[in-house]
Short mmCIF file of C-alpha atoms and ligand atoms in Angstrom, two decimals:
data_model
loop_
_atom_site.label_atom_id
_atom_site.label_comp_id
_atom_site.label_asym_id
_atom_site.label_seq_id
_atom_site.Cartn_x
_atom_site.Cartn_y
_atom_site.Cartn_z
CA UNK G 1 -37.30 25.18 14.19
CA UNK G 2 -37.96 25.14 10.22
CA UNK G 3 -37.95 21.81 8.60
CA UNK G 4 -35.17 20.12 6.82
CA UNK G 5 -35.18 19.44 3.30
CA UNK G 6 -34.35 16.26 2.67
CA UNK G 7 -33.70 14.56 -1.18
CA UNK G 8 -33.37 11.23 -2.29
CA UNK G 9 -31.48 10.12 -5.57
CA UNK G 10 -30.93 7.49 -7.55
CA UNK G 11 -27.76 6.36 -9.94
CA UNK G 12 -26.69 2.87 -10.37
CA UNK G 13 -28.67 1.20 -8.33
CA UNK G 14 -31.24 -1.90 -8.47
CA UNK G 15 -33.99 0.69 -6.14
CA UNK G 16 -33.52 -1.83 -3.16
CA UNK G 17 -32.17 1.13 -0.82
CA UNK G 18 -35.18 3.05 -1.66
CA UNK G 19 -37.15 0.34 -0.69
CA UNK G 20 -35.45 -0.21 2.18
CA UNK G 21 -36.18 3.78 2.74
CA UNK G 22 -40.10 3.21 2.40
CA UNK G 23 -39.85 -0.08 4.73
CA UNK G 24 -39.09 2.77 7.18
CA UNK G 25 -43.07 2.25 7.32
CA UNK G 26 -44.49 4.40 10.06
CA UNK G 27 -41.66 5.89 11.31
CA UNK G 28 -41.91 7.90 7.77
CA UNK G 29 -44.17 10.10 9.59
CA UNK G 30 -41.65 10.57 12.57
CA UNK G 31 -39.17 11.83 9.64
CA UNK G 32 -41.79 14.17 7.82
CA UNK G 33 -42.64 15.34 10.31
CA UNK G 34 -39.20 17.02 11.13
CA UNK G 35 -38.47 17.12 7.22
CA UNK G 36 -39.70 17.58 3.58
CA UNK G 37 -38.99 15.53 1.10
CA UNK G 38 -37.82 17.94 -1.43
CA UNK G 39 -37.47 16.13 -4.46
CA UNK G 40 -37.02 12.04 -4.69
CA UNK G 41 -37.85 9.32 -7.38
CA UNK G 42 -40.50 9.08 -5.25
CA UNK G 43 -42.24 11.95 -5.99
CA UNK G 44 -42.72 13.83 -8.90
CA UNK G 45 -40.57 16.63 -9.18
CA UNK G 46 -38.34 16.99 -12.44
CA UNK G 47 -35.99 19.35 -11.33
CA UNK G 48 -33.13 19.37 -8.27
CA UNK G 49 -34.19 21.86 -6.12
CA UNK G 50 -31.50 24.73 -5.34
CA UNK G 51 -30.88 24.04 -1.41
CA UNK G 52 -31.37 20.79 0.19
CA UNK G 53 -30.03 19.95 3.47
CA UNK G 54 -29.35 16.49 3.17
CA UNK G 55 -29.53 14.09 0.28
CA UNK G 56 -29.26 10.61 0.31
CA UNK G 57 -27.50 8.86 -3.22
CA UNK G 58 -28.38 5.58 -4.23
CA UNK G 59 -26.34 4.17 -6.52
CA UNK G 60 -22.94 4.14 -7.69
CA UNK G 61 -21.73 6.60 -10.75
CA UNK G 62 -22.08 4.59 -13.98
CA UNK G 63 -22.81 7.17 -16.87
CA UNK G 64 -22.11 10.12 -17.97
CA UNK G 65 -26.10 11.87 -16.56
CA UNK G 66 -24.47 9.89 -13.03
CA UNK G 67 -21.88 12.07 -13.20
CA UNK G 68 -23.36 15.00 -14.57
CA UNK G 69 -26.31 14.45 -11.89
CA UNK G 70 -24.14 14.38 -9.09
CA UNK G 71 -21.73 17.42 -9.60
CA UNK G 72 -25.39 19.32 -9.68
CA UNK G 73 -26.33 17.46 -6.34
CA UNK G 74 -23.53 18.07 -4.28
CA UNK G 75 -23.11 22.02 -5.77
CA UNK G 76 -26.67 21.92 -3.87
CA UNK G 77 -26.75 19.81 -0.89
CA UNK G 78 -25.24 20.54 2.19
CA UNK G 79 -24.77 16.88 3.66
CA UNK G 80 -24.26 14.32 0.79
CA UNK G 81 -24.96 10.74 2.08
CA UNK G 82 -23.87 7.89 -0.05
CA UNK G 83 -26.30 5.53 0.47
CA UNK G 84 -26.26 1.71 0.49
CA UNK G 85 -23.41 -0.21 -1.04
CA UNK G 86 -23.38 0.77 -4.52
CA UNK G 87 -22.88 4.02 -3.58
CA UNK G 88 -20.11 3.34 -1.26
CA UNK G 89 -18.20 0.64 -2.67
CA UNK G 90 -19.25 0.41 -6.31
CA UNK G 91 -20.71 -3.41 -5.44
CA UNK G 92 -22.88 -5.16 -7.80
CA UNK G 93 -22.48 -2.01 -10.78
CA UNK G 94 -18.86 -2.44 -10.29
CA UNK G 95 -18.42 -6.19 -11.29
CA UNK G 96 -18.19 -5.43 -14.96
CA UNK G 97 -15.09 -3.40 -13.91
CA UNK G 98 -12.88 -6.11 -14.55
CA UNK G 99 -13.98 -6.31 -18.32
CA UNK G 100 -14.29 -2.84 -19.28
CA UNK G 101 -17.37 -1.01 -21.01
CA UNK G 102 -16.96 -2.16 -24.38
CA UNK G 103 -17.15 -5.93 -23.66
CA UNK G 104 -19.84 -5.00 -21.21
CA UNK G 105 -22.33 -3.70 -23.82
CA UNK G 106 -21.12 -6.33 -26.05
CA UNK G 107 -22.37 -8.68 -23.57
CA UNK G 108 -25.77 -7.47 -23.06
CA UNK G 109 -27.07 -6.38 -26.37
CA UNK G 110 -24.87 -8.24 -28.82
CA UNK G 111 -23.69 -11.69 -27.78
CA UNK G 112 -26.77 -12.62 -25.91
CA UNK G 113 -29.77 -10.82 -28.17
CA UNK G 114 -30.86 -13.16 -31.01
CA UNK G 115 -33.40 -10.38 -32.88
CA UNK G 116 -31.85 -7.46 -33.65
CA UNK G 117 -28.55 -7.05 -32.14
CA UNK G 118 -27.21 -3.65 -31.60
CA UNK G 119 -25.99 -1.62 -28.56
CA UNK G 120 -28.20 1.57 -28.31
CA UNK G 121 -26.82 4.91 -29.25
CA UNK G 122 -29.32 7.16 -28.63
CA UNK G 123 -31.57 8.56 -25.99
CA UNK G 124 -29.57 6.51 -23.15
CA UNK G 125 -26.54 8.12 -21.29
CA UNK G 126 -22.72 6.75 -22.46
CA UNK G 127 -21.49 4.45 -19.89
CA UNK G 128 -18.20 5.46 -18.15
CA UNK G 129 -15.46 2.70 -18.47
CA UNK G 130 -15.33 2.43 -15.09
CA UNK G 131 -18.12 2.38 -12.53
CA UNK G 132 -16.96 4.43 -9.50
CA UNK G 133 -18.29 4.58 -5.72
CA UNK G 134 -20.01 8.41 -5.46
CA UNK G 135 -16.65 9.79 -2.99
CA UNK G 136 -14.65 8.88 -5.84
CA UNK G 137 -16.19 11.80 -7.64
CA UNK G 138 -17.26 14.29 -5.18
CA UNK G 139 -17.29 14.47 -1.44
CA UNK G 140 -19.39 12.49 0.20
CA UNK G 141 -19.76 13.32 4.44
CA UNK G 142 -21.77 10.34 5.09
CA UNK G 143 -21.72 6.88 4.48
CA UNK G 144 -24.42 4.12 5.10
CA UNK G 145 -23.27 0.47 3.97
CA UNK G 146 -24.88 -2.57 3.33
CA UNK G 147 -27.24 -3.84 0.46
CA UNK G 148 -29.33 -2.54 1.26
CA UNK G 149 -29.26 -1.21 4.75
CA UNK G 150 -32.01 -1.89 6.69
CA UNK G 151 -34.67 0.53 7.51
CA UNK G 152 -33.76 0.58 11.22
CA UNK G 153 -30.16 1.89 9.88
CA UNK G 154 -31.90 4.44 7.69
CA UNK G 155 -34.35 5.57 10.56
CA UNK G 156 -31.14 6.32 13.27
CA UNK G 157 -29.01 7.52 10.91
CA UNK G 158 -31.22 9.87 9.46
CA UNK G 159 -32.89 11.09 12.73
CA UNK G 160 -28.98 11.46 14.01
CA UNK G 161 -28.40 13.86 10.74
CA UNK G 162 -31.83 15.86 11.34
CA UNK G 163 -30.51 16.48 14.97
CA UNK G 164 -27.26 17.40 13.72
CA UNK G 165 -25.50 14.48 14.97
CA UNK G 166 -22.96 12.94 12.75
CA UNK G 167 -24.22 8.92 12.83
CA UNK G 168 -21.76 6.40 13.91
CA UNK G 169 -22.92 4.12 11.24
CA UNK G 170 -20.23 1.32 12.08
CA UNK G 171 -22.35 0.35 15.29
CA UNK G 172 -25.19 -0.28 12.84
CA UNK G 173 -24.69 -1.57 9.43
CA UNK G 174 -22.28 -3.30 7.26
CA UNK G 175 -20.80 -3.90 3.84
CA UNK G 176 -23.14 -6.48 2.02
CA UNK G 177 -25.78 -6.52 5.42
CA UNK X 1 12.60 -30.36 27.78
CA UNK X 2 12.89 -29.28 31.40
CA UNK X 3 14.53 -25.72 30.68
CA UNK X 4 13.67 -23.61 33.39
CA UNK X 5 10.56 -21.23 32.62
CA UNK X 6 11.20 -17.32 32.30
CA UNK X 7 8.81 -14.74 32.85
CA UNK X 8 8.80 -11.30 31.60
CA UNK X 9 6.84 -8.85 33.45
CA UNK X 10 5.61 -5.75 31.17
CA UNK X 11 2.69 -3.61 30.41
CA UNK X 12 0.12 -3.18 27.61
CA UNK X 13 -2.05 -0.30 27.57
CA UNK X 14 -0.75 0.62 31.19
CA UNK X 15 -1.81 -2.82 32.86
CA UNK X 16 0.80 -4.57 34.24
CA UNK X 17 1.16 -8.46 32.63
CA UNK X 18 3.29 -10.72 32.48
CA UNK X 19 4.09 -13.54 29.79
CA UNK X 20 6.62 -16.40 29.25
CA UNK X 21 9.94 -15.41 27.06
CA UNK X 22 8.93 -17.47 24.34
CA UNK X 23 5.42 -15.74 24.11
CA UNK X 24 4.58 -13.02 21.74
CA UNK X 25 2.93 -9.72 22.48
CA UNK X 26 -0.40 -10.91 20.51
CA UNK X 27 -0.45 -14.01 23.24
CA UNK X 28 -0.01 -12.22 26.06
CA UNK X 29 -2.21 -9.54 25.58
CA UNK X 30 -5.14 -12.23 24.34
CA UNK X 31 -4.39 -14.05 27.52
CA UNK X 32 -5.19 -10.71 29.36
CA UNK X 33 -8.82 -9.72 27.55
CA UNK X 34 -6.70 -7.09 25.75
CA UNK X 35 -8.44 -7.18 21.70
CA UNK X 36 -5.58 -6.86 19.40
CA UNK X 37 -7.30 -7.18 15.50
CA UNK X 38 -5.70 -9.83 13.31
CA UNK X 39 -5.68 -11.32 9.86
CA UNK X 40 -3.23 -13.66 8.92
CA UNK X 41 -2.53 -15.20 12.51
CA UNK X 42 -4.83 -18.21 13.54
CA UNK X 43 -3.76 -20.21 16.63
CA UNK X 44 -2.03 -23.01 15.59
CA UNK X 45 -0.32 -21.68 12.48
CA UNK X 46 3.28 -20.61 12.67
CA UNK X 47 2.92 -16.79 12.68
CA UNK X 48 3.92 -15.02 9.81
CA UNK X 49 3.34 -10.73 10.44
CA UNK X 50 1.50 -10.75 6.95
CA UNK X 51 -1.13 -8.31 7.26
CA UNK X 52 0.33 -5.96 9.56
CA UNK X 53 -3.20 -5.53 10.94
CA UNK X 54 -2.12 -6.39 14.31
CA UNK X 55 0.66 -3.29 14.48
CA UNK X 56 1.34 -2.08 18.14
CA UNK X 57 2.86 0.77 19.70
CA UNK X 58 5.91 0.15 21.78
CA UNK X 59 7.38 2.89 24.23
CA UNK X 60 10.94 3.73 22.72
CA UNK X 61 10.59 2.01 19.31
CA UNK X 62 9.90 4.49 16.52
CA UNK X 63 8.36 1.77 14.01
CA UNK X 64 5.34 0.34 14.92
CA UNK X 65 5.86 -3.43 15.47
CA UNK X 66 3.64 -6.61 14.81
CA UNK X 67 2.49 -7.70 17.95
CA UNK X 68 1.93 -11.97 16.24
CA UNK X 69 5.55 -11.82 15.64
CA UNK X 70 7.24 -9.60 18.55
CA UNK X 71 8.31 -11.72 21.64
CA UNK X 72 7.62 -9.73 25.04
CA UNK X 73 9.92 -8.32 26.73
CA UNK X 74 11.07 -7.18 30.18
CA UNK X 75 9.61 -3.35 31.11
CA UNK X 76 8.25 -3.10 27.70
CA UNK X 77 5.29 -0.27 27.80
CA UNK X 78 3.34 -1.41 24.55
CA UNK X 79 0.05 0.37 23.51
CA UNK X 80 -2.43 -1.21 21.31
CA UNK X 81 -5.24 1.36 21.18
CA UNK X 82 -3.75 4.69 20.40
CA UNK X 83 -5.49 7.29 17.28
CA UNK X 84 -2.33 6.43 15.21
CA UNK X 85 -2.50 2.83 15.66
CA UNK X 86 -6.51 2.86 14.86
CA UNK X 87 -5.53 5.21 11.88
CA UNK X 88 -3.16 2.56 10.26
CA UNK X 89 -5.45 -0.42 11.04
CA UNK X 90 -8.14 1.25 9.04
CA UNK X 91 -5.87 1.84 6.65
CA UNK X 92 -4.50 -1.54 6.44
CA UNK X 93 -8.19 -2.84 5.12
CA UNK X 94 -8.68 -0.12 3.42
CA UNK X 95 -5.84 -1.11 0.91
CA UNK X 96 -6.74 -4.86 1.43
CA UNK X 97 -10.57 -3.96 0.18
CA UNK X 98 -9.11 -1.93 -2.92
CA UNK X 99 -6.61 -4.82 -4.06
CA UNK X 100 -9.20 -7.07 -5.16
CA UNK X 101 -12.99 -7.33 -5.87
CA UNK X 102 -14.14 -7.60 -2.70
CA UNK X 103 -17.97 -7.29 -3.25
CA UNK X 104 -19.72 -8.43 0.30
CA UNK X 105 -23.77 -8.11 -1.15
CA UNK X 106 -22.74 -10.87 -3.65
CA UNK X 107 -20.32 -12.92 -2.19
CA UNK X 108 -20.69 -16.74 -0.22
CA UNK X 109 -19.56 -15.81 2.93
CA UNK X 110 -21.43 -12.41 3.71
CA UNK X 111 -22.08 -12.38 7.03
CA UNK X 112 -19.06 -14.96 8.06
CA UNK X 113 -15.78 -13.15 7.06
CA UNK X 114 -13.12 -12.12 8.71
CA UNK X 115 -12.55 -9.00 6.56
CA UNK X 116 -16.11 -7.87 6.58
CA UNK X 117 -16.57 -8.21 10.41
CA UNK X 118 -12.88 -6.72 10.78
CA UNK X 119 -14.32 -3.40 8.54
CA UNK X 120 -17.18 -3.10 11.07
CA UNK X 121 -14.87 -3.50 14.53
CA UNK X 122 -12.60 -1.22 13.33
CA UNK X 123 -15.50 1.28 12.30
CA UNK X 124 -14.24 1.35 8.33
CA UNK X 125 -17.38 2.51 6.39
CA UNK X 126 -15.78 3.45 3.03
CA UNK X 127 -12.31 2.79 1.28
CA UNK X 128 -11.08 6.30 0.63
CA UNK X 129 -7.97 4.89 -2.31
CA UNK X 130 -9.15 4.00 -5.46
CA UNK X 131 -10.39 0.26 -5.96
CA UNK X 132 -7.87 -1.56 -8.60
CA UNK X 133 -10.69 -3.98 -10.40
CA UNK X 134 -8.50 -6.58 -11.33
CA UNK X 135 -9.70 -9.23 -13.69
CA UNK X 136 -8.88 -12.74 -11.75
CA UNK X 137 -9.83 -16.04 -12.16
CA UNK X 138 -11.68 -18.55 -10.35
CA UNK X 139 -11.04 -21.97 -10.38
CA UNK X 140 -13.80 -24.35 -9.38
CA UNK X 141 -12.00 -27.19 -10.88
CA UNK X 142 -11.92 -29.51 -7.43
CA UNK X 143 -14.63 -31.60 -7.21
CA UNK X 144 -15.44 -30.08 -4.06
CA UNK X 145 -13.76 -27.22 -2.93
CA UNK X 146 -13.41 -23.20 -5.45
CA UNK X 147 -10.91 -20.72 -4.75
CA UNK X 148 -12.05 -17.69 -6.14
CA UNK X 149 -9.12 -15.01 -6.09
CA UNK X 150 -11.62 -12.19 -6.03
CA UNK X 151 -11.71 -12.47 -2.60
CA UNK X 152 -8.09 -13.60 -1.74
CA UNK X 153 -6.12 -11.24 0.70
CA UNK X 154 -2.99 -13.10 1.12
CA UNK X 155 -3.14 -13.87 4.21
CA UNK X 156 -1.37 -17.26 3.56
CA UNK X 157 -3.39 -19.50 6.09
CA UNK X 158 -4.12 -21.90 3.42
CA UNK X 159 -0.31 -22.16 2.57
CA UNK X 160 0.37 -22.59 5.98
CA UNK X 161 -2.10 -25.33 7.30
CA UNK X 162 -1.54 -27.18 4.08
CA UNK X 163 1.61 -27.68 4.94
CA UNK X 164 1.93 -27.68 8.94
CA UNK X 165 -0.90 -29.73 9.65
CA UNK X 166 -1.95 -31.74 6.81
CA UNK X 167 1.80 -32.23 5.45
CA UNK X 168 0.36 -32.05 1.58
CA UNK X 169 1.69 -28.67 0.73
CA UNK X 170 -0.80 -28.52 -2.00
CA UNK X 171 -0.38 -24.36 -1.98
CA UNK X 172 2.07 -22.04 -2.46
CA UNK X 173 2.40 -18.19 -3.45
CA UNK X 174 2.99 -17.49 -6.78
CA UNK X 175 4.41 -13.64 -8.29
CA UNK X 176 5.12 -10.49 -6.47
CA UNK X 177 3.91 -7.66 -4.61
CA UNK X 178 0.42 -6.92 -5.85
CA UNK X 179 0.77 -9.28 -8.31
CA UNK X 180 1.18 -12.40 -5.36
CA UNK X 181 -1.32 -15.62 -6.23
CA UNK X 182 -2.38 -18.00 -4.29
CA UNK X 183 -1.75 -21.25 -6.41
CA UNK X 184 -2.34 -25.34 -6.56
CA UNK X 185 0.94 -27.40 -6.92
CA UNK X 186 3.01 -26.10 -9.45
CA UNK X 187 0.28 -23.78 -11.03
CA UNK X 188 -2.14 -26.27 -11.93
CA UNK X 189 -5.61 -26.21 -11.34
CA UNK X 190 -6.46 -27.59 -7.93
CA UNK X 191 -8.84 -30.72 -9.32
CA UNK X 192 -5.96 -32.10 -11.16
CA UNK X 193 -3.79 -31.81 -8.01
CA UNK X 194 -2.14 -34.52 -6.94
CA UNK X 195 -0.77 -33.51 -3.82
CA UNK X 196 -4.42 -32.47 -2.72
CA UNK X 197 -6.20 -34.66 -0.10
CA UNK X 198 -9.46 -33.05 0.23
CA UNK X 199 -9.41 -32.37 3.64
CA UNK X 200 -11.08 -29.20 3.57
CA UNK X 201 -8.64 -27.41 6.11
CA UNK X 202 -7.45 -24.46 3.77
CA UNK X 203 -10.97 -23.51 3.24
CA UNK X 204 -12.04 -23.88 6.97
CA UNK X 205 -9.13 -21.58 7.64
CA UNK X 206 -9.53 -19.10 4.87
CA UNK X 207 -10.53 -15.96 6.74
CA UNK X 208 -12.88 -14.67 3.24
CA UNK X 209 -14.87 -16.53 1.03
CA UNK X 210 -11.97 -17.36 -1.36
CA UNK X 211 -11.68 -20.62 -0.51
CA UNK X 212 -15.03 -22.27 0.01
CA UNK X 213 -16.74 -25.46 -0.59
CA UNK X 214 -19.57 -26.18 -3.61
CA UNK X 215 -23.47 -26.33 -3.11
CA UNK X 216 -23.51 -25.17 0.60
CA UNK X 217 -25.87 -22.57 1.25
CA UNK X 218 -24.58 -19.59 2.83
CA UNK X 219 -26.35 -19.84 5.49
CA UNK X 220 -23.99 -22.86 6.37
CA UNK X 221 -20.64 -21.12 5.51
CA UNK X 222 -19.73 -20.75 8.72
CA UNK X 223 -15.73 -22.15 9.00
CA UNK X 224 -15.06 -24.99 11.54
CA UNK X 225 -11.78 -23.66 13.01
CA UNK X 226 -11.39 -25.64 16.64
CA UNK X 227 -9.38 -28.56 14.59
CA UNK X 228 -6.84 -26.68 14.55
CA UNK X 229 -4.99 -25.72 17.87
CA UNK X 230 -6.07 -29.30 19.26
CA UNK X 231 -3.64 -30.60 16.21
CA UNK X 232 -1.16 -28.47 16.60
CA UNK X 233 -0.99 -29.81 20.12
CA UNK X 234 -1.12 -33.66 19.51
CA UNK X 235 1.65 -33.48 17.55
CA UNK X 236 3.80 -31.30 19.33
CA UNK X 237 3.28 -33.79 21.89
CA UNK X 238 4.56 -36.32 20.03
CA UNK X 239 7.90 -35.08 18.43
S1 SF4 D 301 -26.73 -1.29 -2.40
FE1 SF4 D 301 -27.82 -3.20 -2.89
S2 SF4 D 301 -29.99 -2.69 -2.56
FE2 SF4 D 301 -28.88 -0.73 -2.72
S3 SF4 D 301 -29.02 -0.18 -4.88
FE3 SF4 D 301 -27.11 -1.33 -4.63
S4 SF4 D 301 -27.63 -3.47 -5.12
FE4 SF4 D 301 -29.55 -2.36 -4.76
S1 SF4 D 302 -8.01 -29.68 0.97
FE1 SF4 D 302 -6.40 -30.23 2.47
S2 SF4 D 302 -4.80 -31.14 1.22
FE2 SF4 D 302 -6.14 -30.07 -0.20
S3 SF4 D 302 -5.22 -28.05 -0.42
FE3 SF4 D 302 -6.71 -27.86 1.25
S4 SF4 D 302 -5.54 -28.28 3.13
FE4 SF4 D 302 -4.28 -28.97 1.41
S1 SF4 D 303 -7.09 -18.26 -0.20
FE1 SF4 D 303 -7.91 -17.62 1.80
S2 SF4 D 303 -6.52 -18.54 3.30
FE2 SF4 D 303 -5.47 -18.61 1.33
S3 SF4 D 303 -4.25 -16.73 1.27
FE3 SF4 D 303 -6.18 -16.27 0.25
S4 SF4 D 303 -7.47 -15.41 1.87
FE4 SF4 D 303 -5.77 -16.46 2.89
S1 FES D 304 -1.90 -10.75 12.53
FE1 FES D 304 0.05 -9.88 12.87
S2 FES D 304 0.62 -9.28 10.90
FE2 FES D 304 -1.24 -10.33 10.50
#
């Protein structure tokens, strides 16, 4: 049997579901052994490969790269797995939903900045007005709640996808667990 | 008082079961070990059919009905389990999860709500309408106690205990539809209540963690709920 190739990605997110991933400690080797990790903010690769069997998104879709980023991920993944709250809910990204973009940036680099106030215009991606969970935007076929999930979650559900099983990820996790 | 007792014999998910006339479909079928999800119905509150999350099949009825507020009937074949029933309940929270900001990772009950855990049992892992992100308020005026609307679904305990067991009726609902609030006497924020006691029994009996009480860890948010059918009782007893 040829090895899965797995990707990781990350949008709006704090980088606690990728940490959760690596708490996965030795049973990492368990899951490279039956996969490759084809491209991931934790290694260095700058480009999305072209076919990846499963990839797991971090984060919910905030900008206009998230968005961008993601059409390009699910043109080339075969199972897209949102992964950990923010991508399936929105969560903690999604609070300044309420107030819009505008007063959001306002916020952070004008009303609380003493030197220098002035929101950034170049170099960083536009925010979207509204932060949106990753099925909002393009299919998703798995999701993993909780924030973040714990690595046991990660471990079954991903050796249930490897095996072709579809994970009944109700049994094990939860929003916010 | 001494009205003769009568018993209606029926069946729920093909068992055969029987329940007093007065009794509802919910009752009976708890009696019985059969798990019916719920929302807005706590033992010892009037019943209200709020949430609709406790919707059951019923052989010869086309609608599906609420099983807090049906009463049982004789040779009534109800079904509480079916794809279609499992399909609306899911639905149900769904629509309750996309009404407000319900954000679990951040919020002072994770881990002790009634919505959460209800998301899980029912196996609902994403909400597949779009979230609404309304801007509400949250009112930590009481010298004790928040309600935080962010995490209100409506459910109307609060309203209800207020008035049926404490007698205060410090709550009330407020607007329509999707618009419905939860509110404090006449729309005043709750510290400056007047009605208010501060018996903490709304936020005991608040299923979510709109109603809770200040500088608790959340650890500790775990609502004391067993008050409540032993009152109900004692003063039943005494009317
Ligand atoms: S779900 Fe929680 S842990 Fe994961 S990226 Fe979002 S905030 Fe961080
Ligand atoms: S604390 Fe007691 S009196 Fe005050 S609103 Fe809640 S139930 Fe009513
Ligand atoms: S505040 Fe709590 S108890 Fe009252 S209606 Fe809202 S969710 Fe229900
Ligand atoms: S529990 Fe029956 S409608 Fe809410």
């Amino acid at each position: 049997m040829s090895k899965k190739r797995i990707a990781t990605v990350w949008l709006d997110g704090c980088s606690g579901c990728h940490m959760s991933f690596l708490d996965m400690d030795e049973r990492l080797i368990e899951v490279f052994q039956q996969a490759d990790l084809v491209y991931s903010p934790l290694v260095d690769l700058k480009e999305f490969p072209e076919q990846v069997d499963i990839t797991l998104v971090e984060g919910a879709v905030s900008s206009e790269e998230d968005l961008h980023k993601i059409r390009m991920v699910r043109e080339r993944t075969k199972i897209l797995v949102a992964f950990g709250d923010c991508a399936v809910t929105g969560n903690v990204p999604s609070m300044r939903n309420p107030f819009g973009a505008k007063a959001t940036l306002q916020r952070a680099y004008l009303e609380n900045v003493t030197l220098h106030p002035q929101v950034p215009r170049e170099a960083i991606p536009a925010l979207l007005e509204k932060v949106r969970p990753v099925h909002e935007v393009v299919k998703v076929d798995v999701f993993i709640p909780g924030c973040p999930p714990s690595a046991e979650t990660i471990f079954l559900a991903l050796s249930d996808l490897l095996a072709d099983r579809m994970p009944d990820m109700a049994k094990l996790t939860r929003f916010g667990a | 008082m001494n009205q003769p007792v009568r018993v209606k014999t029926l069946k729920i998910d093909d068992r055969d079961v029987s329940g007093r006339e007065d009794e509802t479909i919910l009752e009976v079928a708890r009696q019985n070990g059969i798990f019916i999800p719920t929302l807005c119905h706590l033992e010892g509150l009037t019943p209200i059919g709020a949430c609709r999350l406790c919707l059951v099949e019923i052989k010869g009825v086309s609608r599906l009905l609420p099983a807090c507020v049906t009463r049982v009937e004789e040779g009534m074949e109800v079904y509480t389990q079916s794809e279609r029933l499992q399909k609306y309940r899911r639905m149900v929270l769904e629509l309750l999860f996309s009404e407000r900001n319900h954000i679990c990772s951040v919020c002072v009950v994770n881990g002790h709500c009634e919505l959460q855990s209800m998301a899980q049992i029912l196996g609902m892992t994403h909400v597949s309408v779009p979230y609404r992100f309304p801007r509400l308020p949250v009112d930590a005026s009481h010298e004790r106690f928040v309600v935080d609307h962010n995490r209100c679904i409506l459910c109307t305990r609060c309203v209800r205990v207020c008035d049926e067991i404490e007698g205060a009726h410090t709550w009330d609902v407020m607007g329509r539809g999707i618009d419905s609030r939860v509110i404090t006497d006449l729309n005043q924020p709750w510290g400056e209540s007047e009605t208010c006691t501060s018996c903490g029994k709304c936020v005991n009996v608040c299923p979510t963690g709109a109603l809770f009480e200040k500088g608790k860890p959340v650890s500790d948010r775990q609502k004391k709920r067993q008050f409540l059918p032993y009152l109900t009782m004692m003063r039943e007893e005494r009317r």
